[in-house]
N, CA, C and O atoms as CSV, one atom per row, in Angstrom:
chain,resi,resn,atom,element,x,y,z
A,1,UNK,N,N,0.843,-1.172,0.000
A,1,UNK,CA,C,0.000,0.000,0.000
A,1,UNK,C,C,0.891,1.238,0.000
A,1,UNK,O,O,1.833,1.319,0.788
A,2,UNK,N,N,0.611,2.179,-0.853
A,2,UNK,CA,C,1.377,3.417,-0.917
A,2,UNK,C,C,0.781,4.446,0.028
A,2,UNK,O,O,-0.421,4.450,0.296
A,3,UNK,N,N,1.646,5.317,0.526
A,3,UNK,CA,C,1.144,6.318,1.464
A,3,UNK,C,C,0.452,7.441,0.718
A,3,UNK,O,O,0.775,7.729,-0.434
A,4,UNK,N,N,-0.491,8.068,1.377
A,4,UNK,CA,C,-1.217,9.210,0.834
A,4,UNK,C,C,-0.412,10.454,1.195
A,4,UNK,O,O,-0.515,10.955,2.314
A,5,UNK,N,N,0.381,10.951,0.261
A,5,UNK,CA,C,1.291,12.062,0.536
A,5,UNK,C,C,0.552,13.357,0.843
A,5,UNK,O,O,1.154,14.295,1.366
A,6,UNK,N,N,-0.734,13.428,0.531
A,6,UNK,CA,C,-1.507,14.623,0.879
A,6,UNK,C,C,-1.719,14.726,2.388
A,6,UNK,O,O,-2.093,15.787,2.889
A,7,UNK,N,N,-1.481,13.626,3.120
A,7,UNK,CA,C,-1.622,13.629,4.579
A,7,UNK,C,C,-0.334,14.013,5.301
A,7,UNK,O,O,-0.346,14.203,6.517
A,8,UNK,N,N,0.769,14.130,4.577
A,8,UNK,CA,C,2.073,14.349,5.208
A,8,UNK,C,C,2.092,15.547,6.154
A,8,UNK,O,O,2.729,15.488,7.206
A,9,UNK,N,N,1.417,16.615,5.802
A,9,UNK,CA,C,1.425,17.824,6.630
A,9,UNK,C,C,0.268,17.879,7.623
A,9,UNK,O,O,0.158,18.826,8.402
A,10,UNK,N,N,-0.592,16.865,7.593
A,10,UNK,CA,C,-1.712,16.827,8.543
A,10,UNK,C,C,-1.266,16.145,9.821
A,10,UNK,O,O,-0.368,15.303,9.815
A,11,UNK,N,N,-1.906,16.522,10.914
A,11,UNK,CA,C,-1.537,15.957,12.206
A,11,UNK,C,C,-2.000,14.516,12.343
A,11,UNK,O,O,-3.107,14.153,11.946
A,12,UNK,N,N,-1.127,13.715,12.911
A,12,UNK,CA,C,-1.427,12.321,13.216
A,12,UNK,C,C,-2.296,12.311,14.471
A,12,UNK,O,O,-1.989,13.008,15.438
A,13,UNK,N,N,-3.366,11.537,14.469
A,13,UNK,CA,C,-4.286,11.487,15.597
A,13,UNK,C,C,-4.204,10.141,16.308
A,13,UNK,O,O,-4.643,9.116,15.787
A,14,UNK,N,N,-3.636,10.170,17.500
A,14,UNK,CA,C,-3.519,8.949,18.302
A,14,UNK,C,C,-4.886,8.418,18.733
A,14,UNK,O,O,-5.025,7.227,19.013
A,15,UNK,N,N,-5.883,9.277,18.788
A,15,UNK,CA,C,-7.205,8.875,19.260
A,15,UNK,C,C,-7.991,8.075,18.228
A,15,UNK,O,O,-9.012,7.468,18.553
A,16,UNK,N,N,-7.520,8.075,17.000
A,16,UNK,CA,C,-8.248,7.396,15.936
A,16,UNK,C,C,-7.515,6.123,15.530
A,16,UNK,O,O,-6.427,6.170,14.955
A,17,UNK,N,N,-8.125,4.999,15.835
A,17,UNK,CA,C,-7.539,3.682,15.561
A,17,UNK,C,C,-7.182,3.514,14.085
A,17,UNK,O,O,-6.166,2.905,13.751
A,18,UNK,N,N,-8.027,4.060,13.202
A,18,UNK,CA,C,-7.734,3.897,11.766
A,18,UNK,C,C,-6.430,4.592,11.368
A,18,UNK,O,O,-5.783,4.174,10.408
A,19,UNK,N,N,-6.038,5.637,12.083
A,19,UNK,CA,C,-4.760,6.303,11.812
A,19,UNK,C,C,-3.602,5.359,12.155
A,19,UNK,O,O,-2.651,5.229,11.384
A,20,UNK,N,N,-3.690,4.710,13.307
A,20,UNK,CA,C,-2.657,3.767,13.721
A,20,UNK,C,C,-2.543,2.617,12.726
A,20,UNK,O,O,-1.442,2.215,12.351
A,21,UNK,N,N,-3.677,2.099,12.308
A,21,UNK,CA,C,-3.684,0.981,11.363
A,21,UNK,C,C,-3.200,1.409,9.981
A,21,UNK,O,O,-2.508,0.654,9.298
A,22,UNK,N,N,-3.567,2.626,9.573
A,22,UNK,CA,C,-3.134,3.125,8.266
A,22,UNK,C,C,-1.616,3.220,8.209
A,22,UNK,O,O,-0.994,2.695,7.285
A,23,UNK,N,N,-1.017,3.886,9.191
A,23,UNK,CA,C,0.435,4.074,9.175
A,23,UNK,C,C,1.158,2.743,9.345
A,23,UNK,O,O,2.104,2.465,8.608
A,24,UNK,N,N,0.740,1.928,10.283
A,24,UNK,CA,C,1.421,0.642,10.478
A,24,UNK,C,C,1.257,-0.257,9.254
A,24,UNK,O,O,2.134,-1.069,8.961
A,25,UNK,N,N,0.150,-0.119,8.546
A,25,UNK,CA,C,-0.100,-0.917,7.355
A,25,UNK,C,C,0.809,-0.585,6.184
A,25,UNK,O,O,0.863,-1.333,5.207
A,26,UNK,N,N,1.520,0.527,6.274
A,26,UNK,CA,C,2.443,0.919,5.217
A,26,UNK,C,C,3.780,0.178,5.314
A,26,UNK,O,O,4.612,0.260,4.410
A,27,UNK,N,N,3.973,-0.538,6.407
A,27,UNK,CA,C,5.241,-1.204,6.666
A,27,UNK,C,C,5.076,-2.721,6.656
A,27,UNK,O,O,4.014,-3.239,7.003
A,28,UNK,N,N,6.120,-3.423,6.261
A,28,UNK,CA,C,6.114,-4.886,6.268
A,28,UNK,C,C,5.965,-5.378,7.714
A,28,UNK,O,O,5.235,-6.334,7.976
A,29,UNK,N,N,6.650,-4.728,8.637
A,29,UNK,CA,C,6.623,-5.097,10.055
A,29,UNK,C,C,5.478,-4.346,10.747
A,29,UNK,O,O,5.710,-3.545,11.653
A,30,UNK,N,N,4.258,-4.610,10.317
A,30,UNK,CA,C,3.084,-3.868,10.775
A,30,UNK,C,C,2.914,-3.891,12.285
A,30,UNK,O,O,2.676,-2.845,12.888
A,31,UNK,N,N,3.028,-5.040,12.901
A,31,UNK,CA,C,2.794,-5.139,14.336
A,31,UNK,C,C,3.847,-4.372,15.126
A,31,UNK,O,O,3.530,-3.745,16.137
A,32,UNK,N,N,5.091,-4.417,14.674
A,32,UNK,CA,C,6.166,-3.671,15.341
A,32,UNK,C,C,5.884,-2.179,15.292
A,32,UNK,O,O,6.027,-1.482,16.297
A,33,UNK,N,N,5.483,-1.690,14.127
A,33,UNK,CA,C,5.184,-0.263,13.963
A,33,UNK,C,C,3.947,0.108,14.773
A,33,UNK,O,O,3.924,1.152,15.424
A,34,UNK,N,N,2.929,-0.730,14.738
A,34,UNK,CA,C,1.698,-0.466,15.496
A,34,UNK,C,C,2.010,-0.353,16.997
A,34,UNK,O,O,1.562,0.584,17.657
A,35,UNK,N,N,2.768,-1.298,17.523
A,35,UNK,CA,C,3.139,-1.267,18.946
A,35,UNK,C,C,3.965,-0.027,19.270
A,35,UNK,O,O,3.782,0.585,20.323
A,36,UNK,N,N,4.861,0.340,18.384
A,36,UNK,CA,C,5.685,1.538,18.554
A,36,UNK,C,C,4.806,2.785,18.618
A,36,UNK,O,O,4.991,3.642,19.482
A,37,UNK,N,N,3.854,2.877,17.698
A,37,UNK,CA,C,2.945,4.031,17.677
A,37,UNK,C,C,2.095,4.095,18.943
A,37,UNK,O,O,1.901,5.170,19.510
A,38,UNK,N,N,1.589,2.947,19.386
A,38,UNK,CA,C,0.787,2.912,20.617
A,38,UNK,C,C,1.604,3.421,21.806
A,38,UNK,O,O,1.105,4.183,22.634
A,39,UNK,N,N,2.857,2.994,21.877
A,39,UNK,CA,C,3.731,3.425,22.969
A,39,UNK,C,C,3.977,4.934,22.895
A,39,UNK,O,O,3.899,5.625,23.910
A,40,UNK,N,N,4.265,5.434,21.724
A,40,UNK,CA,C,4.548,6.867,21.559
A,40,UNK,C,C,3.294,7.708,21.806
A,40,UNK,O,O,3.384,8.838,22.284
A,41,UNK,N,N,2.141,7.156,21.481
A,41,UNK,CA,C,0.884,7.856,21.780
A,41,UNK,C,C,0.629,7.869,23.283
A,41,UNK,O,O,0.196,8.883,23.831
A,42,UNK,N,N,0.894,6.761,23.942
A,42,UNK,CA,C,0.641,6.640,25.384
A,42,UNK,C,C,1.455,7.648,26.190
A,42,UNK,O,O,0.988,8.166,27.204
A,43,UNK,N,N,2.682,7.923,25.730
A,43,UNK,CA,C,3.493,8.885,26.476
A,43,UNK,C,C,3.494,10.277,25.828
A,43,UNK,O,O,4.335,11.118,26.145
A,44,UNK,N,N,2.553,10.503,24.928
A,44,UNK,CA,C,2.358,11.798,24.250
A,44,UNK,C,C,3.576,12.273,23.461
A,44,UNK,O,O,3.725,13.468,23.207
A,45,UNK,N,N,4.423,11.365,23.082
A,45,UNK,CA,C,5.635,11.737,22.353
A,45,UNK,C,C,5.343,12.194,20.925
A,45,UNK,O,O,6.102,12.982,20.362
A,46,UNK,N,N,4.253,11.709,20.337
A,46,UNK,CA,C,3.941,12.117,18.966
A,46,UNK,C,C,2.689,12.987,18.893
A,46,UNK,O,O,2.126,13.191,17.818
A,47,UNK,N,N,2.267,13.489,20.025
A,47,UNK,CA,C,1.130,14.407,20.045
A,47,UNK,C,C,1.518,15.666,19.276
A,47,UNK,O,O,2.607,16.206,19.473
A,48,UNK,N,N,0.650,16.121,18.420
A,48,UNK,CA,C,0.885,17.295,17.572
A,48,UNK,C,C,2.015,17.084,16.565
A,48,UNK,O,O,2.680,18.040,16.166
A,49,UNK,N,N,2.233,15.834,16.156
A,49,UNK,CA,C,3.199,15.539,15.106
A,49,UNK,C,C,2.453,15.345,13.793
A,49,UNK,O,O,1.338,14.824,13.765
A,50,UNK,N,N,3.087,15.771,12.713
A,50,UNK,CA,C,2.489,15.519,11.401
A,50,UNK,C,C,2.766,14.073,11.007
A,50,UNK,O,O,3.591,13.394,11.618
A,51,UNK,N,N,2.074,13.624,9.993
A,51,UNK,CA,C,2.315,12.259,9.498
A,51,UNK,C,C,3.775,12.109,9.089
A,51,UNK,O,O,4.409,11.101,9.402
A,52,UNK,N,N,4.306,13.101,8.396
A,52,UNK,CA,C,5.692,12.996,7.944
A,52,UNK,C,C,6.653,12.918,9.130
A,52,UNK,O,O,7.637,12.180,9.074
A,53,UNK,N,N,6.390,13.654,10.184
A,53,UNK,CA,C,7.230,13.578,11.386
A,53,UNK,C,C,7.156,12.189,12.015
A,53,UNK,O,O,8.151,11.689,12.538
A,54,UNK,N,N,5.993,11.575,11.964
A,54,UNK,CA,C,5.832,10.210,12.492
A,54,UNK,C,C,6.633,9.226,11.639
A,54,UNK,O,O,7.309,8.351,12.179
A,55,UNK,N,N,6.563,9.360,10.315
A,55,UNK,CA,C,7.354,8.488,9.437
A,55,UNK,C,C,8.842,8.658,9.718
A,55,UNK,O,O,9.584,7.676,9.750
A,56,UNK,N,N,9.276,9.886,9.920
A,56,UNK,CA,C,10.690,10.167,10.194
A,56,UNK,C,C,11.108,9.542,11.526
A,56,UNK,O,O,12.207,9.000,11.638
A,57,UNK,N,N,10.241,9.615,12.532
A,57,UNK,CA,C,10.537,9.015,13.827
A,57,UNK,C,C,10.667,7.494,13.699
A,57,UNK,O,O,11.564,6.889,14.287
A,58,UNK,N,N,9.774,6.894,12.935
A,58,UNK,CA,C,9.842,5.444,12.692
A,58,UNK,C,C,11.166,5.102,12.015
A,58,UNK,O,O,11.817,4.118,12.369
A,59,UNK,N,N,11.556,5.914,11.048
A,59,UNK,CA,C,12.822,5.686,10.358
A,59,UNK,C,C,14.001,5.813,11.330
A,59,UNK,O,O,14.902,4.974,11.333
A,60,UNK,N,N,13.989,6.852,12.140
A,60,UNK,CA,C,15.100,7.103,13.058
A,60,UNK,C,C,15.195,6.069,14.172
A,60,UNK,O,O,16.290,5.626,14.518
A,61,UNK,N,N,14.052,5.682,14.734
A,61,UNK,CA,C,14.060,4.798,15.900
A,61,UNK,C,C,14.012,3.307,15.548
A,61,UNK,O,O,14.618,2.489,16.239
A,62,UNK,N,N,13.296,2.953,14.479
A,62,UNK,CA,C,13.156,1.546,14.113
A,62,UNK,C,C,13.998,1.159,12.897
A,62,UNK,O,O,14.216,-0.024,12.636
A,63,UNK,N,N,14.462,2.153,12.166
A,63,UNK,CA,C,15.291,1.871,10.995
A,63,UNK,C,C,14.525,1.486,9.747
A,63,UNK,O,O,15.122,1.020,8.776
A,64,UNK,N,N,13.196,1.674,9.751
A,64,UNK,CA,C,12.378,1.337,8.589
A,64,UNK,C,C,12.293,2.573,7.680
A,64,UNK,O,O,12.010,3.669,8.163
A,65,UNK,N,N,12.533,2.411,6.381
A,65,UNK,CA,C,12.490,3.576,5.484
A,65,UNK,C,C,11.088,4.176,5.388
A,65,UNK,O,O,10.081,3.494,5.579
A,66,UNK,N,N,11.058,5.465,5.089
A,66,UNK,CA,C,9.785,6.161,4.891
A,66,UNK,C,C,9.118,5.557,3.656
A,66,UNK,O,O,9.744,5.459,2.601
A,67,UNK,N,N,7.851,5.151,3.781
A,67,UNK,CA,C,7.155,4.535,2.639
A,67,UNK,C,C,7.011,5.511,1.469
A,67,UNK,O,O,6.965,6.727,1.658
A,68,UNK,N,N,6.942,4.962,0.274
A,68,UNK,CA,C,6.729,5.788,-0.934
A,68,UNK,C,C,5.294,6.191,-1.063
A,68,UNK,O,O,4.930,6.884,-2.013
């Protein structure tokens, strides 16, 4: 699944399950990314982050490239 680049500048919403599933679904290691996002949401680390900032964090912390 390709990412919707029109969402890159929109804020990621931890409160919406479909957001977590959408982003984690862009990666082969879906469960790892999903768990990572849940953890970062729980400690408010990605609150007020854009989608692109979330992809960059995944790249920096998990080593997974930003999806096309």
